[in-house]
Amino acid sequence: MSEKNQILTDRQLLDMFYYMLLARRSDERMWLLNRSGKIPFVVSCQGQEAMQVASSFALAKGVDYTAPYYRDVGVVLTMGMTVKELFLQAFAKAEDPNSGGRQMPGHFGHRKLNMLSGSSPVTTQVPHAVGMALALKMKQQPAVSFVTLGEGSSNQGDFHEGLNFASVHDLPVIVMVENNQYAISCGIEQQVNCAKISDRALGYGIHGETVDGNDPVAVYTAVKAARERALNGEGPSLIEAVGYRLTPHSSDDNDLTYRTKEEVNAAKEKDGLIIFRQQLKKQGILTDELESGYESKIKALIDEATTYADEAPYADEQTLFDGVYHQ
């Protein structure tokens, strides 16, 4: 973020910071709940909050459609999912608006928020998002489809098929690769042989660019421009946001079998949340008092959501086949 940001207002910057902090604290609580045996599984967003929140700020809530991937706590919260709803899906309870407790945690989907339901096989969300973009174009609806994935998923066939179809038909879709350097245990150098994931855009004849995923203003600027191009009929964009996964792949992973603690600690010094906080304070936008207020508000929301979701009922066994067979 530059010394004198002209792209976003101080209020927007503070709101971005709030949602980044909300995502981080929610994620931290879910890890505690997992380790205490309360919830079964966590796929963390830590280290990717800046790119998730900033990209969502560049979209139009209630207008655009999203197909988030399993780490996108920052995306779903920014696009309107409540903390209570987030924790209901983590506890797999009946009130969970994502799937009624049927999906694994992190498999987001919210009809009221124009959020497509995700599946466990990685990258399947890309052709889904492209299909939504096709529908938007056919209906001449002034909106875009936004989909995220990890850099490892860019090696799947669904990625190629989705981008190729979107390119051929000039569809209003934004594909953002959240490059966190690891596909489970495989580092980026074991996954691809090109300098940047965004280089692949050239083969599809579409716009491609790589941005610093730890810089929310850079991410916002790139996604905002991609949305404008899409609405102007200029087709899809491939944006690579480069960051780092600060936690193990999931709550079932031991990341120290394939990377060192020193490497992780070095990455933490570039943590987008920490850097953004420092920049906002340096510019006099964020004060200690404001930050303390955010922390208190967030803790109260998470405490309430945790208690509510923990005590909420599971789905009744009589609903086992709901959504499977036509009623």
CSV table of N, CA and C in Angstrom, one decimal, residues 133-278:
chain,number,residue,atom,x,y,z
A,133,ALA,N,-21.2,-17.4,-15.4
A,133,ALA,CA,-20.9,-16.3,-16.2
A,133,ALA,C,-21.6,-16.4,-17.6
A,134,LEU,N,-21.7,-17.6,-18.1
A,134,LEU,CA,-22.4,-17.8,-19.3
A,134,LEU,C,-23.9,-17.4,-19.2
A,135,ALA,N,-24.5,-17.8,-18.0
A,135,ALA,CA,-25.9,-17.5,-17.8
A,135,ALA,C,-26.1,-16.0,-17.7
A,136,LEU,N,-25.1,-15.3,-17.0
A,136,LEU,CA,-25.2,-13.9,-16.9
A,136,LEU,C,-25.2,-13.2,-18.2
A,137,LYS,N,-24.3,-13.7,-19.1
A,137,LYS,CA,-24.2,-13.1,-20.4
A,137,LYS,C,-25.4,-13.3,-21.2
A,138,MET,N,-26.0,-14.6,-21.2
A,138,MET,CA,-27.2,-14.9,-21.9
A,138,MET,C,-28.4,-14.0,-21.5
A,139,LYS,N,-28.4,-13.8,-20.2
A,139,LYS,CA,-29.5,-12.9,-19.6
A,139,LYS,C,-29.2,-11.5,-19.7
A,140,GLN,N,-28.1,-11.1,-20.2
A,140,GLN,CA,-27.6,-9.7,-20.3
A,140,GLN,C,-27.7,-9.0,-18.9
A,141,GLN,N,-27.3,-9.8,-17.9
A,141,GLN,CA,-27.3,-9.3,-16.5
A,141,GLN,C,-26.0,-8.6,-16.2
A,142,PRO,N,-26.0,-7.4,-15.8
A,142,PRO,CA,-24.8,-6.6,-15.5
A,142,PRO,C,-24.1,-7.1,-14.2
A,143,ALA,N,-23.5,-8.2,-14.2
A,143,ALA,CA,-22.8,-8.8,-13.1
A,143,ALA,C,-21.7,-9.7,-13.5
A,144,VAL,N,-20.8,-10.0,-12.6
A,144,VAL,CA,-19.7,-10.9,-12.9
A,144,VAL,C,-19.7,-12.1,-12.0
A,145,SER,N,-19.0,-13.1,-12.4
A,145,SER,CA,-18.8,-14.4,-11.6
A,145,SER,C,-17.4,-14.3,-11.2
A,146,PHE,N,-17.1,-14.6,-9.9
A,146,PHE,CA,-15.8,-14.6,-9.3
A,146,PHE,C,-15.5,-15.9,-8.7
A,147,VAL,N,-14.4,-16.5,-9.0
A,147,VAL,CA,-14.0,-17.8,-8.5
A,147,VAL,C,-12.6,-17.8,-8.0
A,148,THR,N,-12.3,-18.5,-6.9
A,148,THR,CA,-11.0,-18.6,-6.4
A,148,THR,C,-10.5,-20.1,-6.3
A,149,LEU,N,-9.2,-20.3,-6.3
A,149,LEU,CA,-8.6,-21.6,-6.2
A,149,LEU,C,-7.2,-21.5,-5.7
A,150,GLY,N,-6.6,-22.6,-5.3
A,150,GLY,CA,-5.2,-22.5,-5.0
A,150,GLY,C,-4.4,-22.8,-6.2
A,151,GLU,N,-3.1,-22.5,-6.1
A,151,GLU,CA,-2.2,-22.6,-7.3
A,151,GLU,C,-2.1,-24.1,-7.7
A,152,GLY,N,-2.2,-25.0,-6.7
A,152,GLY,CA,-2.1,-26.4,-7.1
A,152,GLY,C,-3.3,-26.8,-8.0
A,153,SER,N,-4.4,-26.2,-7.7
A,153,SER,CA,-5.6,-26.5,-8.5
A,153,SER,C,-5.5,-26.0,-10.0
A,154,SER,N,-4.6,-25.1,-10.2
A,154,SER,CA,-4.4,-24.6,-11.6
A,154,SER,C,-3.8,-25.7,-12.5
A,155,ASN,N,-3.5,-26.8,-11.9
A,155,ASN,CA,-2.9,-27.9,-12.7
A,155,ASN,C,-4.0,-28.9,-13.1
A,156,GLN,N,-5.2,-28.7,-12.7
A,156,GLN,CA,-6.3,-29.7,-12.9
A,156,GLN,C,-6.9,-29.4,-14.3
A,157,GLY,N,-7.6,-30.4,-14.9
A,157,GLY,CA,-8.2,-30.2,-16.1
A,157,GLY,C,-9.4,-29.2,-16.1
A,158,ASP,N,-10.1,-29.2,-15.0
A,158,ASP,CA,-11.2,-28.2,-14.9
A,158,ASP,C,-10.7,-26.8,-15.0
A,159,PHE,N,-9.5,-26.5,-14.6
A,159,PHE,CA,-9.0,-25.1,-14.8
A,159,PHE,C,-8.8,-24.8,-16.3
A,160,HIS,N,-8.2,-25.7,-17.0
A,160,HIS,CA,-8.1,-25.5,-18.5
A,160,HIS,C,-9.4,-25.4,-19.2
A,161,GLU,N,-10.3,-26.3,-18.9
A,161,GLU,CA,-11.6,-26.3,-19.6
A,161,GLU,C,-12.4,-25.1,-19.3
A,162,GLY,N,-12.4,-24.7,-18.0
A,162,GLY,CA,-13.1,-23.5,-17.6
A,162,GLY,C,-12.6,-22.2,-18.3
A,163,LEU,N,-11.3,-22.0,-18.2
A,163,LEU,CA,-10.7,-20.8,-18.8
A,163,LEU,C,-10.8,-20.8,-20.3
A,164,ASN,N,-10.6,-22.0,-20.9
A,164,ASN,CA,-10.7,-22.0,-22.4
A,164,ASN,C,-12.1,-21.6,-22.9
A,165,PHE,N,-13.1,-22.2,-22.2
A,165,PHE,CA,-14.5,-21.9,-22.5
A,165,PHE,C,-14.9,-20.5,-22.3
A,166,ALA,N,-14.4,-20.0,-21.1
A,166,ALA,CA,-14.7,-18.6,-20.8
A,166,ALA,C,-14.0,-17.6,-21.8
A,167,SER,N,-12.8,-18.0,-22.3
A,167,SER,CA,-12.1,-17.2,-23.3
A,167,SER,C,-12.8,-17.2,-24.6
A,168,VAL,N,-13.2,-18.3,-25.1
A,168,VAL,CA,-13.8,-18.5,-26.4
A,168,VAL,C,-15.1,-17.7,-26.5
A,169,HIS,N,-15.8,-17.6,-25.3
A,169,HIS,CA,-17.1,-17.0,-25.3
A,169,HIS,C,-17.1,-15.6,-24.6
A,170,ASP,N,-15.9,-15.1,-24.3
A,170,ASP,CA,-15.8,-13.8,-23.7
A,170,ASP,C,-16.7,-13.6,-22.5
A,171,LEU,N,-16.6,-14.5,-21.6
A,171,LEU,CA,-17.5,-14.5,-20.4
A,171,LEU,C,-17.1,-13.6,-19.3
A,172,PRO,N,-18.0,-13.0,-18.6
A,172,PRO,CA,-17.7,-12.1,-17.5
A,172,PRO,C,-17.3,-12.8,-16.2
A,173,VAL,N,-16.1,-13.5,-16.2
A,173,VAL,CA,-15.7,-14.2,-15.0
A,173,VAL,C,-14.3,-13.8,-14.6
A,174,ILE,N,-14.1,-13.7,-13.3
A,174,ILE,CA,-12.7,-13.4,-12.8
A,174,ILE,C,-12.2,-14.6,-12.1
A,175,VAL,N,-11.1,-15.2,-12.5
A,175,VAL,CA,-10.5,-16.3,-11.8
A,175,VAL,C,-9.3,-15.9,-11.0
A,176,MET,N,-9.4,-16.0,-9.7
A,176,MET,CA,-8.3,-15.5,-8.9
A,176,MET,C,-7.6,-16.7,-8.2
A,177,VAL,N,-6.3,-16.9,-8.6
A,177,VAL,CA,-5.5,-18.0,-8.0
A,177,VAL,C,-4.9,-17.5,-6.7
A,178,GLU,N,-5.2,-18.1,-5.6
A,178,GLU,CA,-4.6,-17.7,-4.3
A,178,GLU,C,-3.3,-18.5,-4.1
A,179,ASN,N,-2.2,-18.0,-4.6
A,179,ASN,CA,-0.9,-18.8,-4.6
A,179,ASN,C,-0.3,-18.7,-3.2
A,180,ASN,N,-0.5,-19.7,-2.4
A,180,ASN,CA,0.0,-19.7,-1.1
A,180,ASN,C,1.3,-20.6,-1.0
A,181,GLN,N,1.9,-20.9,-2.1
A,181,GLN,CA,3.2,-21.6,-2.2
A,181,GLN,C,3.1,-23.1,-2.0
A,182,TYR,N,2.0,-23.6,-1.5
A,182,TYR,CA,2.0,-25.1,-1.3
A,182,TYR,C,0.6,-25.7,-1.7
A,183,ALA,N,0.7,-26.9,-2.4
A,183,ALA,CA,-0.4,-27.7,-2.7
A,183,ALA,C,-0.3,-28.9,-1.7
A,184,ILE,N,-0.9,-28.8,-0.6
A,184,ILE,CA,-0.7,-29.7,0.5
A,184,ILE,C,0.8,-29.7,0.8
A,185,SER,N,1.6,-30.8,0.4
A,185,SER,CA,3.0,-30.8,0.8
A,185,SER,C,3.9,-30.5,-0.4
A,186,CYS,N,3.4,-30.2,-1.5
A,186,CYS,CA,4.2,-29.9,-2.7
A,186,CYS,C,4.4,-28.4,-2.9
A,187,GLY,N,5.7,-28.0,-2.8
A,187,GLY,CA,6.0,-26.6,-3.0
A,187,GLY,C,5.7,-26.1,-4.4
A,188,ILE,N,5.7,-24.8,-4.7
A,188,ILE,CA,5.4,-24.3,-6.0
A,188,ILE,C,6.3,-24.8,-7.1
A,189,GLU,N,7.6,-25.0,-6.7
A,189,GLU,CA,8.6,-25.4,-7.7
A,189,GLU,C,8.3,-26.9,-8.1
A,190,GLN,N,7.6,-27.6,-7.4
A,190,GLN,CA,7.2,-29.0,-7.7
A,190,GLN,C,5.9,-29.1,-8.5
A,191,GLN,N,5.2,-28.0,-8.6
A,191,GLN,CA,3.9,-27.9,-9.3
A,191,GLN,C,3.9,-27.4,-10.7
A,192,VAL,N,4.7,-26.3,-10.9
A,192,VAL,CA,4.6,-25.7,-12.2
A,192,VAL,C,6.1,-25.4,-12.6
A,193,ASN,N,6.2,-25.2,-13.9
A,193,ASN,CA,7.6,-24.8,-14.5
A,193,ASN,C,7.6,-23.5,-15.2
A,194,CYS,N,6.5,-22.7,-14.9
A,194,CYS,CA,6.5,-21.3,-15.4
A,194,CYS,C,6.8,-20.3,-14.3
A,195,ALA,N,7.2,-19.1,-14.6
A,195,ALA,CA,7.6,-18.2,-13.6
A,195,ALA,C,6.4,-17.7,-12.8
A,196,LYS,N,5.2,-17.6,-13.5
A,196,LYS,CA,4.0,-17.1,-12.8
A,196,LYS,C,2.8,-17.9,-13.2
A,197,ILE,N,1.9,-18.2,-12.3
A,197,ILE,CA,0.6,-18.8,-12.7
A,197,ILE,C,-0.1,-18.0,-13.8
A,198,SER,N,0.0,-16.7,-13.6
A,198,SER,CA,-0.7,-15.8,-14.6
A,198,SER,C,-0.2,-15.9,-16.0
A,199,ASP,N,1.0,-16.4,-16.1
A,199,ASP,CA,1.5,-16.6,-17.5
A,199,ASP,C,0.6,-17.5,-18.4
A,200,ARG,N,-0.1,-18.3,-17.7
A,200,ARG,CA,-1.0,-19.2,-18.4
A,200,ARG,C,-2.1,-18.5,-19.2
A,201,ALA,N,-2.4,-17.3,-18.8
A,201,ALA,CA,-3.5,-16.5,-19.4
A,201,ALA,C,-3.1,-16.3,-20.9
A,202,LEU,N,-1.9,-16.2,-21.2
A,202,LEU,CA,-1.5,-16.0,-22.6
A,202,LEU,C,-2.0,-17.1,-23.5
A,203,GLY,N,-2.0,-18.3,-23.1
A,203,GLY,CA,-2.5,-19.4,-23.9
A,203,GLY,C,-3.9,-19.4,-24.2
A,204,TYR,N,-4.7,-18.6,-23.3
A,204,TYR,CA,-6.1,-18.5,-23.5
A,204,TYR,C,-6.5,-17.2,-24.2
A,205,GLY,N,-5.5,-16.3,-24.4
A,205,GLY,CA,-5.8,-15.1,-25.0
A,205,GLY,C,-6.6,-14.1,-24.1
A,206,ILE,N,-6.4,-14.2,-22.8
A,206,ILE,CA,-7.1,-13.4,-21.9
A,206,ILE,C,-6.1,-12.5,-21.0
A,207,HIS,N,-6.7,-11.6,-20.3
A,207,HIS,CA,-5.8,-10.8,-19.4
A,207,HIS,C,-5.3,-11.6,-18.3
A,208,GLY,N,-4.0,-11.5,-18.0
A,208,GLY,CA,-3.5,-12.1,-16.8
A,208,GLY,C,-2.5,-11.2,-16.1
A,209,GLU,N,-2.5,-11.3,-14.8
A,209,GLU,CA,-1.5,-10.5,-14.0
A,209,GLU,C,-1.3,-11.1,-12.7
A,210,THR,N,-0.1,-10.8,-12.1
A,210,THR,CA,0.3,-11.3,-10.8
A,210,THR,C,0.4,-10.1,-9.9
A,211,VAL,N,-0.2,-10.2,-8.7
A,211,VAL,CA,-0.1,-9.1,-7.7
A,211,VAL,C,0.4,-9.7,-6.3
A,212,ASP,N,0.8,-8.8,-5.5
A,212,ASP,CA,1.2,-9.1,-4.1
A,212,ASP,C,0.0,-9.4,-3.3
A,213,GLY,N,-0.2,-10.6,-3.0
A,213,GLY,CA,-1.4,-11.0,-2.2
A,213,GLY,C,-1.4,-10.5,-0.8
A,214,ASN,N,-0.3,-10.0,-0.3
A,214,ASN,CA,-0.3,-9.4,1.0
A,214,ASN,C,-0.6,-7.9,1.0
A,215,ASP,N,-0.8,-7.4,-0.2
A,215,ASP,CA,-1.1,-5.9,-0.3
A,215,ASP,C,-2.6,-5.8,-0.7
A,216,PRO,N,-3.5,-5.5,0.2
A,216,PRO,CA,-4.9,-5.5,-0.1
A,216,PRO,C,-5.3,-4.4,-1.2
A,217,VAL,N,-4.6,-3.3,-1.2
A,217,VAL,CA,-4.9,-2.3,-2.2
A,217,VAL,C,-4.5,-2.8,-3.6
A,218,ALA,N,-3.4,-3.5,-3.7
A,218,ALA,CA,-3.0,-4.0,-5.0
A,218,ALA,C,-4.0,-5.0,-5.5
A,219,VAL,N,-4.5,-5.9,-4.6
A,219,VAL,CA,-5.5,-6.9,-5.0
A,219,VAL,C,-6.8,-6.3,-5.4
A,220,TYR,N,-7.2,-5.3,-4.6
A,220,TYR,CA,-8.5,-4.6,-4.9
A,220,TYR,C,-8.4,-4.0,-6.2
A,221,THR,N,-7.3,-3.3,-6.5
A,221,THR,CA,-7.2,-2.6,-7.8
A,221,THR,C,-7.2,-3.5,-9.0
A,222,ALA,N,-6.6,-4.7,-8.8
A,222,ALA,CA,-6.6,-5.7,-9.9
A,222,ALA,C,-8.0,-6.3,-10.2
A,223,VAL,N,-8.6,-6.6,-9.1
A,223,VAL,CA,-10.0,-7.2,-9.2
A,223,VAL,C,-11.0,-6.2,-9.7
A,224,LYS,N,-10.9,-5.0,-9.2
A,224,LYS,CA,-11.8,-3.9,-9.6
A,224,LYS,C,-11.7,-3.7,-11.1
A,225,ALA,N,-10.5,-3.6,-11.6
A,225,ALA,CA,-10.2,-3.4,-13.1
A,225,ALA,C,-10.8,-4.6,-13.9
A,226,ALA,N,-10.6,-5.8,-13.3
A,226,ALA,CA,-11.0,-7.0,-14.0
A,226,ALA,C,-12.6,-7.0,-14.1
A,227,ARG,N,-13.2,-6.6,-13.0
A,227,ARG,CA,-14.7,-6.5,-13.0
A,227,ARG,C,-15.2,-5.5,-14.1
A,228,GLU,N,-14.5,-4.4,-14.2
A,228,GLU,CA,-14.9,-3.4,-15.2
A,228,GLU,C,-14.7,-3.9,-16.6
A,229,ARG,N,-13.6,-4.6,-16.8
A,229,ARG,CA,-13.4,-5.2,-18.2
A,229,ARG,C,-14.5,-6.2,-18.5
A,230,ALA,N,-14.8,-7.0,-17.5
A,230,ALA,CA,-15.9,-8.1,-17.7
A,230,ALA,C,-17.2,-7.4,-18.1
A,231,LEU,N,-17.6,-6.4,-17.3
A,231,LEU,CA,-18.8,-5.7,-17.6
A,231,LEU,C,-18.9,-5.0,-18.9
A,232,ASN,N,-17.7,-4.6,-19.4
A,232,ASN,CA,-17.6,-3.9,-20.7
A,232,ASN,C,-17.5,-4.9,-21.9
A,233,GLY,N,-17.6,-6.2,-21.6
A,233,GLY,CA,-17.6,-7.2,-22.6
A,233,GLY,C,-16.2,-7.6,-23.1
A,234,GLU,N,-15.2,-7.4,-22.2
A,234,GLU,CA,-13.8,-7.7,-22.6
A,234,GLU,C,-13.4,-9.0,-22.1
A,235,GLY,N,-14.3,-9.8,-21.6
A,235,GLY,CA,-14.0,-11.2,-21.3
A,235,GLY,C,-13.4,-11.4,-19.9
A,236,PRO,N,-12.9,-12.7,-19.7
A,236,PRO,CA,-12.4,-13.1,-18.4
A,236,PRO,C,-11.0,-12.6,-18.1
A,237,SER,N,-10.6,-12.7,-16.8
A,237,SER,CA,-9.3,-12.3,-16.3
A,237,SER,C,-8.8,-13.4,-15.4
A,238,LEU,N,-7.5,-13.6,-15.5
A,238,LEU,CA,-6.8,-14.5,-14.6
A,238,LEU,C,-5.8,-13.7,-13.7
A,239,ILE,N,-6.1,-13.7,-12.4
A,239,ILE,CA,-5.3,-12.9,-11.5
A,239,ILE,C,-4.7,-13.9,-10.5
A,240,GLU,N,-3.4,-13.7,-10.3
A,240,GLU,CA,-2.6,-14.5,-9.4
A,240,GLU,C,-2.2,-13.6,-8.2
A,241,ALA,N,-2.7,-14.0,-7.0
A,241,ALA,CA,-2.4,-13.2,-5.8
A,241,ALA,C,-1.4,-14.1,-5.0
A,242,VAL,N,-0.2,-13.6,-4.8
A,242,VAL,CA,0.9,-14.4,-4.2
A,242,VAL,C,1.0,-14.1,-2.7
A,243,GLY,N,0.9,-15.1,-1.9
A,243,GLY,CA,1.0,-15.0,-0.5
A,243,GLY,C,1.7,-16.2,0.1
A,244,TYR,N,1.3,-16.6,1.3
A,244,TYR,CA,1.9,-17.7,1.9
A,244,TYR,C,1.0,-18.3,2.9
A,245,ARG,N,0.9,-19.7,2.9
A,245,ARG,CA,0.0,-20.4,3.9
A,245,ARG,C,0.7,-20.5,5.2
A,246,LEU,N,0.2,-19.8,6.2
A,246,LEU,CA,0.9,-19.7,7.5
A,246,LEU,C,0.7,-20.9,8.4
A,247,THR,N,-0.3,-21.7,8.1
A,247,THR,CA,-0.7,-22.9,8.9
A,247,THR,C,-0.4,-24.2,8.1
A,248,PRO,N,-0.5,-25.3,8.8
A,248,PRO,CA,-0.5,-26.6,8.0
A,248,PRO,C,-1.7,-26.6,7.0
A,249,HIS,N,-1.6,-27.5,6.0
A,249,HIS,CA,-2.6,-27.6,5.0
A,249,HIS,C,-4.0,-27.7,5.6
A,250,SER,N,-4.1,-28.5,6.7
A,250,SER,CA,-5.4,-28.6,7.4
A,250,SER,C,-5.1,-29.0,8.8
A,251,SER,N,-6.1,-29.2,9.6
A,251,SER,CA,-5.9,-29.7,11.0
A,251,SER,C,-5.4,-31.1,11.1
A,252,ASP,N,-5.4,-31.8,9.9
A,252,ASP,CA,-4.9,-33.2,9.9
A,252,ASP,C,-3.5,-33.3,9.3
A,253,ASP,N,-2.8,-32.2,9.1
A,253,ASP,CA,-1.5,-32.1,8.4
A,253,ASP,C,-0.4,-31.7,9.4
A,254,ASN,N,0.8,-32.3,9.2
A,254,ASN,CA,2.0,-31.9,9.9
A,254,ASN,C,2.9,-31.2,8.9
A,255,ASP,N,2.9,-29.9,8.8
A,255,ASP,CA,3.6,-29.2,7.7
A,255,ASP,C,5.1,-29.3,7.9
A,256,LEU,N,5.6,-29.6,9.1
A,256,LEU,CA,7.0,-29.6,9.3
A,256,LEU,C,7.7,-30.8,8.7
A,257,THR,N,6.9,-31.7,8.1
A,257,THR,CA,7.5,-32.8,7.4
A,257,THR,C,8.0,-32.4,6.0
A,258,TYR,N,7.6,-31.2,5.5
A,258,TYR,CA,8.0,-30.7,4.2
A,258,TYR,C,8.4,-29.3,4.1
A,259,ARG,N,8.4,-28.6,5.3
A,259,ARG,CA,9.0,-27.2,5.3
A,259,ARG,C,9.5,-27.0,6.7
A,260,THR,N,10.3,-25.9,6.9
A,260,THR,CA,10.9,-25.7,8.2
A,260,THR,C,10.2,-24.6,9.0
A,261,LYS,N,10.4,-24.6,10.3
A,261,LYS,CA,9.8,-23.6,11.1
A,261,LYS,C,10.4,-22.2,10.8
A,262,GLU,N,11.7,-22.2,10.4
A,262,GLU,CA,12.3,-21.0,10.0
A,262,GLU,C,11.7,-20.3,8.8
A,263,GLU,N,11.3,-21.2,7.8
A,263,GLU,CA,10.6,-20.7,6.6
A,263,GLU,C,9.3,-20.0,7.0
A,264,VAL,N,8.5,-20.7,7.8
A,264,VAL,CA,7.2,-20.2,8.2
A,264,VAL,C,7.4,-18.9,9.0
A,265,ASN,N,8.3,-18.9,9.9
A,265,ASN,CA,8.5,-17.6,10.7
A,265,ASN,C,8.9,-16.5,9.9
A,266,ALA,N,9.7,-16.7,8.8
A,266,ALA,CA,10.1,-15.6,7.9
A,266,ALA,C,8.9,-15.1,7.1
A,267,ALA,N,8.0,-16.0,6.8
A,267,ALA,CA,6.8,-15.6,6.1
A,267,ALA,C,5.9,-14.8,7.0
A,268,LYS,N,5.8,-15.1,8.3
A,268,LYS,CA,5.0,-14.4,9.2
A,268,LYS,C,5.4,-12.9,9.3
A,269,GLU,N,6.6,-12.6,9.0
A,269,GLU,CA,7.0,-11.2,9.0
A,269,GLU,C,6.4,-10.4,7.9
A,270,LYS,N,6.0,-11.1,6.8
A,270,LYS,CA,5.4,-10.5,5.7
A,270,LYS,C,3.8,-10.7,5.7
A,271,ASP,N,3.3,-11.1,6.8
A,271,ASP,CA,1.9,-11.4,6.9
A,271,ASP,C,1.1,-10.1,6.5
A,272,GLY,N,0.2,-10.3,5.6
A,272,GLY,CA,-0.6,-9.2,5.1
A,272,GLY,C,-1.4,-8.4,6.2
A,273,LEU,N,-1.9,-9.2,7.1
A,273,LEU,CA,-2.7,-8.5,8.2
A,273,LEU,C,-1.8,-7.6,9.1
A,274,ILE,N,-0.6,-8.1,9.4
A,274,ILE,CA,0.3,-7.3,10.2
A,274,ILE,C,0.8,-6.1,9.5
A,275,ILE,N,1.2,-6.3,8.2
A,275,ILE,CA,1.8,-5.2,7.4
A,275,ILE,C,0.7,-4.1,7.2
A,276,PHE,N,-0.5,-4.6,6.9
A,276,PHE,CA,-1.6,-3.6,6.6
A,276,PHE,C,-1.9,-2.8,7.9
A,277,ARG,N,-1.9,-3.5,9.1
A,277,ARG,CA,-2.1,-2.8,10.3
A,277,ARG,C,-1.0,-1.7,10.5
A,278,GLN,N,0.2,-2.1,10.3
A,278,GLN,CA,1.3,-1.1,10.5
A,278,GLN,C,1.2,0.1,9.6
